[in-house]
Short mmCIF file of C-alpha atoms and ligand atoms in Angstrom, two decimals:
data_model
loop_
_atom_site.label_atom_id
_atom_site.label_comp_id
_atom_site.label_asym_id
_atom_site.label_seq_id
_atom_site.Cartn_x
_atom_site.Cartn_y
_atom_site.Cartn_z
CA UNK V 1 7.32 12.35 22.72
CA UNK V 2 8.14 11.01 19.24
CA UNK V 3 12.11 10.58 20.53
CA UNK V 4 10.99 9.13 23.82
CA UNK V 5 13.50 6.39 24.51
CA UNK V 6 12.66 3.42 26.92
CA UNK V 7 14.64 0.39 26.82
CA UNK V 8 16.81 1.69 24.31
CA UNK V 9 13.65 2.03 21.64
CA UNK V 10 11.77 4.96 20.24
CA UNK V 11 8.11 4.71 22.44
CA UNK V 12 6.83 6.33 19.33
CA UNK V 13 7.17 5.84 15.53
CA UNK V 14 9.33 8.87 14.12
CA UNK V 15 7.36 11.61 12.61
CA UNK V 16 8.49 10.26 8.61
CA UNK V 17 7.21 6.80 9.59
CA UNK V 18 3.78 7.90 11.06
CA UNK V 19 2.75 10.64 8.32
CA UNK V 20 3.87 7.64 5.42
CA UNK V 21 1.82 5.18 7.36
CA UNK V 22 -1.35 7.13 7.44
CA UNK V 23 -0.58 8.93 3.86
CA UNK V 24 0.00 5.28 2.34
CA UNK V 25 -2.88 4.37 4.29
CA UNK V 26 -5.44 6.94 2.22
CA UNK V 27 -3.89 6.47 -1.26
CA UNK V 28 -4.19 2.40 -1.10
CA UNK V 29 -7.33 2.25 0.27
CA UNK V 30 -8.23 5.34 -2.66
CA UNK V 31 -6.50 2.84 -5.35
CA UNK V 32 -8.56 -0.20 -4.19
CA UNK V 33 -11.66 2.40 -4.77
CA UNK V 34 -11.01 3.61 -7.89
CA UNK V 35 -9.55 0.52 -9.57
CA UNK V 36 -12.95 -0.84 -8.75
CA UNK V 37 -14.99 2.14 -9.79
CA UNK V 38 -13.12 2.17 -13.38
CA UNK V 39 -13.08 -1.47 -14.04
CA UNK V 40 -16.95 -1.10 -13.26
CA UNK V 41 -18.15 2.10 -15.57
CA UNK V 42 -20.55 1.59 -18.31
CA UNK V 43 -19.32 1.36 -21.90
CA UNK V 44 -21.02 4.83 -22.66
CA UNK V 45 -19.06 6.71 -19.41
CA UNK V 46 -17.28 9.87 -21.51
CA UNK V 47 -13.80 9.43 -22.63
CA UNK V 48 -13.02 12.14 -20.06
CA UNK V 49 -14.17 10.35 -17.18
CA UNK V 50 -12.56 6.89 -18.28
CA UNK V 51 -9.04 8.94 -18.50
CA UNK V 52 -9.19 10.51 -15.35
CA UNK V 53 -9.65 7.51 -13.32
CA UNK V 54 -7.11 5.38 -15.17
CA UNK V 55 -4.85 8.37 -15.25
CA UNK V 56 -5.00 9.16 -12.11
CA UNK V 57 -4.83 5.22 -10.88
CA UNK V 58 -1.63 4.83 -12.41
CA UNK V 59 -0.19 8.01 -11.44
CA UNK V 60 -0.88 7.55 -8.06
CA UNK V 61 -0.41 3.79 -8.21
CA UNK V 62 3.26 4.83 -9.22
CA UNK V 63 3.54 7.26 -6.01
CA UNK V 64 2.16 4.30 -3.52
CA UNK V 65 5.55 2.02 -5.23
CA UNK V 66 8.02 4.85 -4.18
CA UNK V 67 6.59 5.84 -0.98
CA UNK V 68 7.15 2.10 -0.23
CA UNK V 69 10.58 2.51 -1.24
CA UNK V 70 11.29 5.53 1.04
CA UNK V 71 9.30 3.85 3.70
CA UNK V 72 10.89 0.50 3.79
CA UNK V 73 14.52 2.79 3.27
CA UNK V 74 13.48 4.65 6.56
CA UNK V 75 12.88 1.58 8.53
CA UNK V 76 16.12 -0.08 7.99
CA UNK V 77 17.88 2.89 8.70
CA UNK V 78 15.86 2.71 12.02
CA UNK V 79 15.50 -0.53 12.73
CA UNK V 80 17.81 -0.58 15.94
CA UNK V 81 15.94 2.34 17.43
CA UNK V 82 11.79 1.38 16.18
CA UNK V 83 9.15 0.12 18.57
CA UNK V 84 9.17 -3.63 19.37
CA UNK V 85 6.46 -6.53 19.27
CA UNK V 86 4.67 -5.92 22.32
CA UNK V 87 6.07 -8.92 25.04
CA UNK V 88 2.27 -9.36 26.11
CA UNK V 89 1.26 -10.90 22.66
CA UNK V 90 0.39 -14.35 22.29
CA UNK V 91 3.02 -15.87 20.11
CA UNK V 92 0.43 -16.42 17.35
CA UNK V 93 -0.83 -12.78 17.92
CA UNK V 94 2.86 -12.29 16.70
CA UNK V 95 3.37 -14.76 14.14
CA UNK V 96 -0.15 -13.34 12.85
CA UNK V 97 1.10 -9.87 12.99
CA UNK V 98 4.40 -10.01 11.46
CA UNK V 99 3.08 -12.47 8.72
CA UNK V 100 0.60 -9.76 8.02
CA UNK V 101 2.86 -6.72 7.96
CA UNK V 102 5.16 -8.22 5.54
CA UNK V 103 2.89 -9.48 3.29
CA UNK V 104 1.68 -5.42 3.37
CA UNK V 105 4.78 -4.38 2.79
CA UNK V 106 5.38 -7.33 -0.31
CA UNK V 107 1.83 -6.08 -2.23
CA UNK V 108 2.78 -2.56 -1.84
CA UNK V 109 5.36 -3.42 -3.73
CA UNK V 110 3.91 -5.77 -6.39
CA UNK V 111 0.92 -4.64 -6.87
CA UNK V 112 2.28 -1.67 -8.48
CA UNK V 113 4.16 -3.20 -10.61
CA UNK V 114 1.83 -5.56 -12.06
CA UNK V 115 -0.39 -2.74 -12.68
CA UNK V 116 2.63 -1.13 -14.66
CA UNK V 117 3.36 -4.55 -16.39
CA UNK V 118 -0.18 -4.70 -17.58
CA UNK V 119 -0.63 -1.29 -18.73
CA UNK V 120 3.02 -1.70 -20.41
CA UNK V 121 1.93 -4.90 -22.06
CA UNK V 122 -1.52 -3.93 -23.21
CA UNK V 123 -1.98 -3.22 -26.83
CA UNK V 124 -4.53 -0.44 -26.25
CA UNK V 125 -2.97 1.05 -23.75
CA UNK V 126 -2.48 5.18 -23.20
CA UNK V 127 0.83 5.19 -21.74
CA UNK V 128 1.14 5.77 -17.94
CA UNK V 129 1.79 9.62 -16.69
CA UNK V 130 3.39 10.58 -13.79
CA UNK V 131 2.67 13.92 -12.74
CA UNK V 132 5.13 16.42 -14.07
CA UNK V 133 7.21 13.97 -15.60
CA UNK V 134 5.27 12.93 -17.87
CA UNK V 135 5.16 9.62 -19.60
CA UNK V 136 7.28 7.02 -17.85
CA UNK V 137 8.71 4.06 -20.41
CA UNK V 138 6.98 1.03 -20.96
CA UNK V 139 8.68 -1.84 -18.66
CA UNK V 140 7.07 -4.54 -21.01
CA UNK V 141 6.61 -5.30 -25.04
CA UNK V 142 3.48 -4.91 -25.92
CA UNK V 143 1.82 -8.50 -25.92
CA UNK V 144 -1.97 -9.31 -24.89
CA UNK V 145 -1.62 -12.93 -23.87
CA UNK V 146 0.80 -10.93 -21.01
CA UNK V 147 -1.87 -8.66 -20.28
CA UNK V 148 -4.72 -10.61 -19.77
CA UNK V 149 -2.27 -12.52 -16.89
CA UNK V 150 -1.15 -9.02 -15.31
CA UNK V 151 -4.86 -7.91 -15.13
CA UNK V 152 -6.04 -10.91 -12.88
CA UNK V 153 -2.70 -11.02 -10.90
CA UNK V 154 -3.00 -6.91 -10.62
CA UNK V 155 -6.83 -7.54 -9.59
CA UNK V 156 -5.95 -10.77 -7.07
CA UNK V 157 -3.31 -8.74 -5.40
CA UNK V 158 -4.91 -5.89 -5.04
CA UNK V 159 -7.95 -7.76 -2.78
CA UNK V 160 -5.36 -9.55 -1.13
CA UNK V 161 -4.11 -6.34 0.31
CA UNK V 162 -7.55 -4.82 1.09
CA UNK V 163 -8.43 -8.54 3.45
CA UNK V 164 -4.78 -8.03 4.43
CA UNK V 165 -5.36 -4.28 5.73
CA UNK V 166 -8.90 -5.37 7.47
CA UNK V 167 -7.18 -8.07 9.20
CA UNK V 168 -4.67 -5.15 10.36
CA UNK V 169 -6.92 -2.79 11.32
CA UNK V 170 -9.26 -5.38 13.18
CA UNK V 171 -6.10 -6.49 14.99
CA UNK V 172 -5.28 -2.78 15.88
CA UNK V 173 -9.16 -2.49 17.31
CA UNK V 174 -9.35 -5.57 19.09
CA UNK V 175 -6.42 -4.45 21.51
CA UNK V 176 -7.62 -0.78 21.20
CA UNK V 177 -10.81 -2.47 22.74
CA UNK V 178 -9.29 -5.32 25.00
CA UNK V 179 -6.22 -3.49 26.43
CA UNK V 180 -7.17 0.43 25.94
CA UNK V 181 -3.84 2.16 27.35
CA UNK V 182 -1.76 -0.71 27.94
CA UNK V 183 1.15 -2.81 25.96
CA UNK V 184 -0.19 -4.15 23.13
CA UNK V 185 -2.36 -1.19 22.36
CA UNK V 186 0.04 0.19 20.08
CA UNK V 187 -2.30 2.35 17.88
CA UNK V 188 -1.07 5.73 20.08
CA UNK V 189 2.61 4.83 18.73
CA UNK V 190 1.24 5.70 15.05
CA UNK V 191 -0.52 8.59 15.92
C1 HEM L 201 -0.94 -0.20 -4.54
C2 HEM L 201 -1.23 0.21 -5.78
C3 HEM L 201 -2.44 -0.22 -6.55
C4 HEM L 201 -3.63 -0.74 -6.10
C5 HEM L 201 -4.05 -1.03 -4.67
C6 HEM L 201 -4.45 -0.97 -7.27
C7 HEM L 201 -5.73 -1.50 -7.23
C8 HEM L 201 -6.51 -1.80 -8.34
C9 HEM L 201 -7.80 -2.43 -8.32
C10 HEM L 201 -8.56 -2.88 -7.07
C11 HEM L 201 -8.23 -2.55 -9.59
C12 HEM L 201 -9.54 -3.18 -10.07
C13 HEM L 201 -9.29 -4.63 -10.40
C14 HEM L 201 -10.54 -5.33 -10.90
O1 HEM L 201 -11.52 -5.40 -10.13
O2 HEM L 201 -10.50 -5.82 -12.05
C15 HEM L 201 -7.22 -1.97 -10.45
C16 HEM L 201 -7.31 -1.87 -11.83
C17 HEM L 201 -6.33 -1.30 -12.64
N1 HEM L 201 -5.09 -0.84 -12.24
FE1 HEM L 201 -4.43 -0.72 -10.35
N2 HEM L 201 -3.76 -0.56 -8.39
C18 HEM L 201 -2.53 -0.10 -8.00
C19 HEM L 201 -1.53 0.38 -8.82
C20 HEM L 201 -1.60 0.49 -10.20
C21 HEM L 201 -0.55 0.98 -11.09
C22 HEM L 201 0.82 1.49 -10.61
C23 HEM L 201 -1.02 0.91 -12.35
C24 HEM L 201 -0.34 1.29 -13.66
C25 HEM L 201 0.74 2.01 -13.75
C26 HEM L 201 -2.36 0.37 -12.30
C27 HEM L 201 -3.16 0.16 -13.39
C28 HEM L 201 -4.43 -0.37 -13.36
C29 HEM L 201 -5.27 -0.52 -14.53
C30 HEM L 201 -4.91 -0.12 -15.97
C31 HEM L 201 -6.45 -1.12 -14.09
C32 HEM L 201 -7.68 -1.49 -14.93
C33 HEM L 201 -7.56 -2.89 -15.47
C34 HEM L 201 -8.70 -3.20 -16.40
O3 HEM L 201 -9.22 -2.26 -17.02
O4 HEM L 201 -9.03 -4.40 -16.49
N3 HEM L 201 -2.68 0.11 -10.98
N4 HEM L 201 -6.18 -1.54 -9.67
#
């Protein structure tokens, strides 16, 4: 089913494309979460539970950048062969959607980042692991004015992609609901 070709185009995502979707899916959505749980404990939280959020936040917030990378690499290797725009969309249903997915893709990749450049640029800050590597170099001198402007952009970005993603999922539902089976139901091509 996956390599089902009609009108010379996968009817399907290919396998890679569908498990990053849903796996990028979980650990944004789990970022968004714990960024806002940490930001929000009590001064007296234990040390322990302070580092394993923000740990773990960066680690994975590192992951999210590369799996973004492989992703977007996977796509462009595919692009000839990937499912189209449905026709049966109304041309702002695909101005909407396209606008939408690429903005996705952008904060994927920016968000990251900023939360790198912050916890690079931040006085205070405890490094930022990365599983079995270990501590991965600062990107930025250390520099609190900078921080201070990475935090809010980190923060603003990251709620930009959370209304982004509920604008894609209520798009996905809407035609789930209004066109079950049909053309521009195209959640069955992720699953
Ligand atoms: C797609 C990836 C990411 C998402 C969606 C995300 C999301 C968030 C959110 C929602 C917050 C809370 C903002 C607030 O309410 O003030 C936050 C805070 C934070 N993030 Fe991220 N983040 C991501 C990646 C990263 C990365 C890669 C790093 C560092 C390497 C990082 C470091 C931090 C830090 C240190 C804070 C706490 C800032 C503070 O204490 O004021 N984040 N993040």
């Amino acid at each position: 089913m996956a390599d089902q070709i009609k009108n010379g185009r996968w009817v399907k995502y290919p396998l890679s494309l569908r498990i990053l979707h849903w796996v990028r899916a979980v650990l944004i959505l789990g970022l968004i979460w714990s960024g806002w749980t940490m930001t929000g404990l009590p001064e007296d939280t234990p040390m322990e539970k302070f580092s394993f959020f923000y740990h773990n936040h960066k680690q994975f917030g590192v992951l999210i950048w590369l799996l973004a990378v492989v992703h977007l690499m996977i796509r462009w290797r595919n692009r000839a062969l990937l499912p189209q725009t449905p026709m049966g969309l109304a041309p702002w249903e695909k101005l909407l959607s396209h606008v939408v997915h690429r903005l996705i893709i952008f904060l994927t990749l920016l968000v990251p980042l900023l939360g790198y450049s912050m916890s690079s640029s931040f006085t205070q800050s405890d490094g930022v692991p990365f599983f079995f590597v270990g501590d991965l170099p600062e990107l930025l001198p250390k520099n609190d004015a900078a921080f201070e402007i990475f935090d809010a952009l980190h923060a603003y970005g990251a709620y930009a992609l959370l209304f982004l993603i509920v604008l894609h999922v209520a798009g996905t539902v809407k035609h789930r609901l209004a066109d079950k089976g049909g053309e521009t139901d195209v959640l069955p091509r992720m699953l």
